[in-house]
Amino acid sequence: MTAQFTRKLSPILLMAATLAGTAATCSAQLQADLADMSLEELLRLEVTSVSRRQQQLSRAPAAIYVITQEDIRRSGLRSLPELLRLAPGVHVARINAYTWAISARGFNGRIASKMLVLIDGRTVYTPLFSGVYWEMHDLPLGDIERIEVIRGPGATMWGSNAVNGVVNIITKSARDTPGGFIEAVGGTVERAFGSFGYGGKLNESFFYRLYSKFTKSDGMSTPEGASAGDDWCSSHTGLRVDWQLGERDELTLLADVGVADFHRLAEYPTLNPLERSSEWQQYNNNSSDFLARWTHRHRSGSISVLQGYVDHYDRRDPLLGEKRRTFDIEYQNQMTIASGHLWSWGFGTRASKDNALKTVYSSLRPARRQLNWFHAFFQDEILLAESHAAVTLGAKTEYTELGGFELQPSAQFLWEVAPVHTFWASISRAARTPNRGEQDAVIWMETAAGTPESFYLPAVMQYVGDPSYGSQHLFAIEAGWRHQPHRRLGLDLAVFRNRYDRIRFMELESTQVRLAPTPHVIAALSPVHGPGATTWGAELLVRYEAAEFWRLSGSYSWLSAPRIAEQFAFFRAESTEAPDHLANLRSQTSMPGRFELDLAAYYAGSMVDQARWTLVQQGVPASIRLDLRLARPLTETLEWSVTAHDLLRGHRAEFQPEGFSHSSEIRRGVYVRVQWRY
Amino acid sequence: MALLKPSSCAWLSGPDLFRFFRRSLRAGLLVAVLANTVAATRAAGPVVEESNAKAAFTFSFAKFVGWPKFLTDGGRSTFRLGILGRDPLEGAMEEVVGGKTLHGLPVEVVYGRHLSELADCDLLFITVSEALRLRQHLAGLSGLPVLTVSDVPGFVENGGMIGLRRENNRLCFEVNQPAIEQVGLVVSSRLLALARVVVGESAPGESQ
């Protein structure tokens, strides 16, 4: 298909390439001539802006890290969840080829339920278990402008589930991606990727971008080194339109359609506690979404944004399948009030309708349910002390059918002691509203061996959701310091103390003796709120420009979480745990001959226990991932790169299995990428 | 390939979905080709970093504004161009105007984060970081013969003199003529003619 595109386009490509080449040579000498240009010439000049927004973000009174397009390009990482490894303090663990456990500040898991993830303003966590199906969001990475990663609660601005962090993925405006883009990747583990993009304009105010991406990935490895059989492929096609309507209005439209196909070996419990039945499974996903955003810039400088989206997906996953349609609409306004107040306020509503897939092992009661949300927020940023300090006060109130009313207030303080010293501190309360699974699910988790309590009969451990299960709250205290002791050296430190009012546990609700087909006991376990837990931690980021051609950055984060499993030996549902120590070190070198040599090491400490479903205590040893990337542009428009990933070991585990599926180990691999812009 | 296997999605089955893809891609491609042809026939202008362009605009404005005091005050040795705020155009001003002259005087670029450090400037560029303190700054400058330029939204409406604004991929500017003339500066009609919006009762070059 791609070849066909190329043939059709080739005359135009040539022409565009020639023009692009001319533009490139122009810009080199342009700098010096800018001052000599006439006003008329200046008015005709096209401008781009890269770093502005990032500078504004560095003033935020929160632990924020921005992954830029340059970071993405030079990391050599190939998927959205993998990219989050670049952010300090974020634990990214690949459970198998297409499932990830991602969280900040503890509580990690496939169903990590305390991170809010947004793609271009669209919330992508599922109300089924408050987690994210990362495999469904396979965007072309070159179209991402930046990823803002906020560690700590962001509930006042973002709403429920922004408890431990927010991941905000923002794609480029169609205006900033003129021309075509073709990328092809081939390798040993990341078998084949291809993406195509084309950005153009109908006139000076209507810009669009079309894209299509295809991914095929091999399975990961079993602990013995054989293929785990979890290979997958996916394809996405989409469109983005940025349309300037008059002087002060802008309309953005986004649409994406995706299909994906997954393989896996699933293991189910049987009535015999010593036996599990295995089954090869193949299933697919369909997803589509459409978003429209209207932005109006008022004469006074304030900005109004009205946004609505429709999101549909059908996951035919035999373990955790659901069909869901979500409608969301919201309005936000930002205005500057005289005497140093910046007000932000907004309100919105969302409706999400699902239809859960029923299997022998799991079902939802009721199988169909519609959930509605209503929310409103207000925030005031007040400038103090000749504007070198600011206090931000805000609150979000939210109503959900699952959790009732929630008030999520926050107070933040920022003080710029000097241009190179910034301190910030904040206190906030955030809520994690219950999900469908916690209220409505019935899952056959495990068959336990007979004990005197079960009359020596095998016990079927059945999870039964509790419709009255309520919200969990976090009270967080955070502080941070940003310092630039030298032009080439930057430091960013954040410390936090998180107090969760109640941790989710499981309690034995009832037991029943069944005689057929073989005598067994059904032990029904329901989620209950247990005692609270407190976590502490610190995150440090250091950036150093050793030379014009050599940039280094490193981060280290430390987490102290109580070992809840040791205190309560019985079934538990939620773990506070993630590695106590996380670190990464990256080096980017621009070498003579226009070679780029980039090295990245990611370290995750050992995890004592991640077993959520079973009584067996398991752990994950500490591991290091080492990636190496070598790239060189061949011409102005053509570039190749070679990336070798997981260099240190043939295969290594990053996480424990969850639910019925196996975890697999990540394999060492290498891939070659060729990219052509025209 | 497994992807092409039919699936039973309620509203579009697998093969349908692919047909839909192909159709939409083909349609998109046609649009793309047409648009590119249109774009290619138009002269492709050079692309520059926004900060650099803003610096160049600011420098140009100074050429079209007269400071009467330069005629009388012989004691001045430089034209002081101040940048107020935290993100001083990423150093672009110095790059663009380095070594240039304005009204016969070499341009000196000075940076500051307080208005008090920059009060003796001839031209003041106020960066976005000062958006909330805008009125405070403008009040502090009232009556002084300082040309104020800024890219803060709503600058001109709030009493600033020349506001820069990005519209699509280009920059344009708005002029507050009364504010300029009030402090004794003289603004060229050419500048007013090129401005997108001119604030003031007598606006000879009303917006195009």
Tab-separated table of C-alpha atoms in Angstrom, chain A residues 331-562:
chain	number	residue	atom	x	y	z
A	331	TYR	CA	-16.138	23.960	28.984
A	332	GLN	CA	-13.145	25.784	30.430
A	333	ASN	CA	-12.303	29.409	30.802
A	334	GLN	CA	-9.106	31.134	31.797
A	335	MET	CA	-9.130	34.817	32.579
A	336	THR	CA	-6.794	37.388	33.954
A	337	ILE	CA	-8.390	39.539	36.586
A	338	ALA	CA	-6.822	42.890	37.387
A	339	SER	CA	-4.480	43.053	40.358
A	340	GLY	CA	-2.752	39.773	39.730
A	341	HIS	CA	-5.392	37.073	39.742
A	342	LEU	CA	-5.607	34.357	37.138
A	343	TRP	CA	-8.912	32.536	37.270
A	344	SER	CA	-9.552	29.174	35.701
A	345	TRP	CA	-12.926	27.569	35.889
A	346	GLY	CA	-14.946	25.039	34.035
A	347	PHE	CA	-17.575	22.349	34.112
A	348	GLY	CA	-18.487	19.262	32.189
A	349	THR	CA	-20.271	15.975	32.012
A	350	ARG	CA	-19.528	12.495	30.751
A	351	ALA	CA	-21.627	9.449	30.079
A	352	SER	CA	-20.123	6.035	29.551
A	353	LYS	CA	-22.143	3.006	28.544
A	354	ASP	CA	-20.667	-0.449	28.641
A	355	ASN	CA	-21.464	-4.029	27.856
A	356	ALA	CA	-19.139	-6.447	29.587
A	357	LEU	CA	-18.142	-9.759	28.078
A	358	LYS	CA	-19.176	-12.754	30.150
A	359	THR	CA	-16.986	-15.837	30.471
A	360	VAL	CA	-16.993	-18.910	32.701
A	361	TYR	CA	-14.436	-17.210	34.885
A	362	SER	CA	-15.619	-13.646	35.007
A	363	SER	CA	-18.728	-11.591	34.553
A	364	LEU	CA	-20.221	-8.298	35.614
A	365	ARG	CA	-23.547	-7.851	37.357
A	366	PRO	CA	-25.278	-6.061	35.718
A	367	ALA	CA	-23.591	-6.793	32.399
A	368	ARG	CA	-24.647	-3.416	30.963
A	369	ARG	CA	-24.417	-0.212	32.881
A	370	GLN	CA	-24.360	3.470	32.075
A	371	LEU	CA	-22.269	5.720	34.267
A	372	ASN	CA	-22.618	9.488	34.425
A	373	TRP	CA	-20.208	12.087	35.718
A	374	PHE	CA	-20.699	15.770	36.438
A	375	HIS	CA	-17.884	18.045	37.452
A	376	ALA	CA	-17.020	21.696	37.991
A	377	PHE	CA	-13.808	23.375	39.100
A	378	PHE	CA	-12.497	26.783	40.042
A	379	GLN	CA	-8.929	27.866	40.586
A	380	ASP	CA	-7.392	31.219	41.450
A	381	GLU	CA	-3.712	31.999	41.015
A	382	ILE	CA	-2.805	34.959	43.210
A	383	LEU	CA	0.455	36.820	42.772
A	384	LEU	CA	2.310	37.990	45.841
A	385	ALA	CA	5.539	39.700	46.840
A	386	GLU	CA	6.078	41.774	43.688
A	387	SER	CA	4.951	38.808	41.652
A	388	HIS	CA	7.820	36.579	42.638
A	389	ALA	CA	5.562	34.341	44.630
A	390	ALA	CA	2.181	32.909	43.812
A	391	VAL	CA	-0.498	31.087	45.718
A	392	THR	CA	-2.914	28.902	43.797
A	393	LEU	CA	-6.135	27.858	45.460
A	394	GLY	CA	-8.594	25.606	43.785
A	395	ALA	CA	-11.228	22.966	44.187
A	396	LYS	CA	-13.014	20.524	41.984
A	397	THR	CA	-16.350	19.048	42.835
A	398	GLU	CA	-17.445	15.944	41.077
A	399	TYR	CA	-20.406	13.649	41.115
A	400	THR	CA	-20.251	10.081	39.922
A	401	GLU	CA	-22.820	7.366	40.333
A	402	LEU	CA	-20.153	5.034	41.577
A	403	GLY	CA	-18.723	7.236	44.289
A	404	GLY	CA	-21.175	10.043	44.974
A	405	PHE	CA	-20.009	13.617	45.512
A	406	GLU	CA	-16.322	14.309	45.920
A	407	LEU	CA	-14.652	17.589	46.808
A	408	GLN	CA	-11.030	17.775	45.748
A	409	PRO	CA	-9.349	20.957	46.974
A	410	SER	CA	-5.713	22.001	46.692
A	411	ALA	CA	-3.418	24.833	47.732
A	412	GLN	CA	-0.130	25.450	45.995
A	413	PHE	CA	2.642	27.889	46.670
A	414	LEU	CA	5.463	28.986	44.388
A	415	TRP	CA	8.336	31.241	45.304
A	416	GLU	CA	11.025	32.373	42.921
A	417	VAL	CA	13.837	33.253	45.271
A	418	ALA	CA	16.088	34.181	42.374
A	419	PRO	CA	15.992	33.509	38.654
A	420	VAL	CA	17.887	30.280	39.301
A	421	HIS	CA	16.047	29.189	42.446
A	422	THR	CA	12.402	28.198	42.617
A	423	PHE	CA	10.678	26.592	45.563
A	424	TRP	CA	7.196	25.171	45.481
A	425	ALA	CA	4.970	23.370	47.924
A	426	SER	CA	1.450	22.055	47.810
A	427	ILE	CA	-1.187	20.269	49.810
A	428	SER	CA	-4.094	18.566	48.155
A	429	ARG	CA	-6.818	16.031	48.517
A	430	ALA	CA	-7.714	13.712	45.680
A	431	ALA	CA	-10.258	10.953	45.271
A	432	ARG	CA	-10.058	7.656	43.484
A	433	THR	CA	-13.638	6.799	42.708
A	434	PRO	CA	-14.640	3.133	42.722
A	435	ASN	CA	-14.787	1.338	39.419
A	436	ARG	CA	-17.139	-1.166	37.831
A	437	GLY	CA	-14.920	-4.072	38.805
A	438	GLU	CA	-14.963	-3.146	42.451
A	439	GLN	CA	-18.730	-2.839	42.509
A	440	ASP	CA	-20.036	-5.322	39.993
A	441	ALA	CA	-17.487	-7.979	39.022
A	442	VAL	CA	-17.626	-11.684	39.791
A	443	ILE	CA	-14.347	-13.463	39.095
A	444	TRP	CA	-13.144	-16.969	39.798
A	445	MET	CA	-9.674	-16.123	40.913
A	446	GLU	CA	-8.079	-19.235	42.269
A	447	THR	CA	-8.724	-22.661	43.681
A	448	ALA	CA	-7.090	-23.146	47.063
A	449	ALA	CA	-6.172	-26.495	48.566
A	450	GLY	CA	-8.419	-27.886	51.283
A	451	THR	CA	-7.977	-26.700	54.869
A	452	PRO	CA	-9.818	-27.651	58.083
A	453	GLU	CA	-11.989	-24.529	57.579
A	454	SER	CA	-13.164	-25.768	54.210
A	455	PHE	CA	-13.733	-29.312	55.497
A	456	TYR	CA	-10.663	-30.364	53.484
A	457	LEU	CA	-12.505	-29.571	50.274
A	458	PRO	CA	-10.885	-27.444	47.540
A	459	ALA	CA	-11.943	-23.818	47.945
A	460	VAL	CA	-12.913	-21.777	44.899
A	461	MET	CA	-11.884	-18.224	45.674
A	462	GLN	CA	-14.454	-16.061	44.026
A	463	TYR	CA	-14.180	-12.320	43.883
A	464	VAL	CA	-17.573	-10.671	44.234
A	465	GLY	CA	-17.828	-6.923	43.810
A	466	ASP	CA	-19.560	-4.858	46.448
A	467	PRO	CA	-22.076	-2.332	45.061
A	468	SER	CA	-21.629	-0.168	48.140
A	469	TYR	CA	-17.841	0.029	47.851
A	470	GLY	CA	-16.906	3.712	48.031
A	471	SER	CA	-14.111	6.129	47.129
A	472	GLN	CA	-10.597	6.189	48.425
A	473	HIS	CA	-8.926	9.484	49.262
A	474	LEU	CA	-5.420	10.792	49.250
A	475	PHE	CA	-4.087	13.646	51.297
A	476	ALA	CA	-0.779	14.699	49.810
A	477	ILE	CA	1.899	17.095	50.947
A	478	GLU	CA	4.577	17.884	48.396
A	479	ALA	CA	7.470	20.264	48.047
A	480	GLY	CA	10.058	20.899	45.405
A	481	TRP	CA	13.084	22.911	44.475
A	482	ARG	CA	14.388	23.808	41.027
A	483	HIS	CA	17.868	25.165	40.808
A	484	GLN	CA	20.208	26.111	38.005
A	485	PRO	CA	23.636	26.524	39.624
A	486	HIS	CA	25.306	26.849	36.254
A	487	ARG	CA	24.194	27.602	32.714
A	488	ARG	CA	24.828	23.984	31.798
A	489	LEU	CA	23.499	22.343	34.959
A	490	GLY	CA	19.935	22.043	36.183
A	491	LEU	CA	18.514	20.303	39.243
A	492	ASP	CA	14.917	19.448	40.061
A	493	LEU	CA	14.044	17.894	43.390
A	494	ALA	CA	10.621	16.873	44.699
A	495	VAL	CA	9.652	15.276	47.998
A	496	PHE	CA	6.233	13.989	48.986
A	497	ARG	CA	4.213	12.376	51.721
A	498	ASN	CA	1.029	10.636	50.617
A	499	ARG	CA	-1.598	9.564	53.113
A	500	TYR	CA	-4.269	7.241	51.711
A	501	ASP	CA	-7.263	7.110	54.011
A	502	ARG	CA	-8.081	3.496	53.252
A	503	ILE	CA	-6.511	0.740	51.272
A	504	ARG	CA	-8.564	-1.789	49.411
A	505	PHE	CA	-8.555	-5.236	50.992
A	506	MET	CA	-10.593	-8.318	50.412
A	507	GLU	CA	-12.754	-9.931	53.016
A	508	LEU	CA	-14.441	-13.313	53.147
A	509	GLU	CA	-18.139	-12.595	52.649
A	510	SER	CA	-19.674	-16.043	52.582
A	511	THR	CA	-18.939	-19.713	52.003
A	512	GLN	CA	-21.083	-22.250	50.236
A	513	VAL	CA	-20.621	-25.960	49.796
A	514	ARG	CA	-21.306	-27.343	46.331
A	515	LEU	CA	-21.366	-31.025	45.549
A	516	ALA	CA	-21.356	-31.031	41.754
A	517	PRO	CA	-19.395	-31.717	39.638
A	518	THR	CA	-16.964	-32.534	42.454
A	519	PRO	CA	-17.436	-31.405	46.053
A	520	HIS	CA	-15.935	-27.958	46.646
A	521	VAL	CA	-16.421	-24.837	48.711
A	522	ILE	CA	-17.090	-21.435	47.132
A	523	ALA	CA	-15.503	-18.705	49.176
A	524	ALA	CA	-16.827	-15.300	48.143
A	525	LEU	CA	-14.425	-12.432	48.763
A	526	SER	CA	-15.460	-8.829	48.514
A	527	PRO	CA	-13.458	-5.616	48.446
A	528	VAL	CA	-13.531	-3.674	51.689
A	529	HIS	CA	-11.802	-0.576	52.892
A	530	GLY	CA	-8.967	-1.486	55.172
A	531	PRO	CA	-6.733	0.734	57.238
A	532	GLY	CA	-4.906	3.646	55.638
A	533	ALA	CA	-1.338	3.726	54.420
A	534	THR	CA	1.347	6.364	54.190
A	535	THR	CA	4.014	6.521	51.519
A	536	TRP	CA	7.034	8.811	51.386
A	537	GLY	CA	9.481	9.550	48.695
A	538	ALA	CA	11.822	11.840	46.843
A	539	GLU	CA	12.691	12.313	43.185
A	540	LEU	CA	15.764	14.029	41.825
A	541	LEU	CA	16.446	15.009	38.236
A	542	VAL	CA	19.792	16.327	37.031
A	543	ARG	CA	20.469	17.676	33.564
A	544	TYR	CA	23.960	18.489	32.495
A	545	GLU	CA	25.273	19.775	29.213
A	546	ALA	CA	28.832	18.501	29.326
A	547	ALA	CA	29.633	20.099	25.981
A	548	GLU	CA	27.858	21.596	22.984
A	549	PHE	CA	27.631	18.125	21.502
A	550	TRP	CA	27.071	16.083	24.654
A	551	ARG	CA	24.025	16.200	26.893
A	552	LEU	CA	23.457	14.083	29.957
A	553	SER	CA	20.456	13.632	32.149
A	554	GLY	CA	19.863	11.385	35.081
A	555	SER	CA	17.169	10.827	37.623
A	556	TYR	CA	16.779	8.894	40.802
A	557	SER	CA	13.659	8.324	42.844
A	558	TRP	CA	13.135	6.724	46.182
A	559	LEU	CA	9.872	5.414	47.582
A	560	SER	CA	9.068	4.196	51.040
A	561	ALA	CA	5.843	2.226	51.127
A	562	PRO	CA	4.564	0.007	53.903
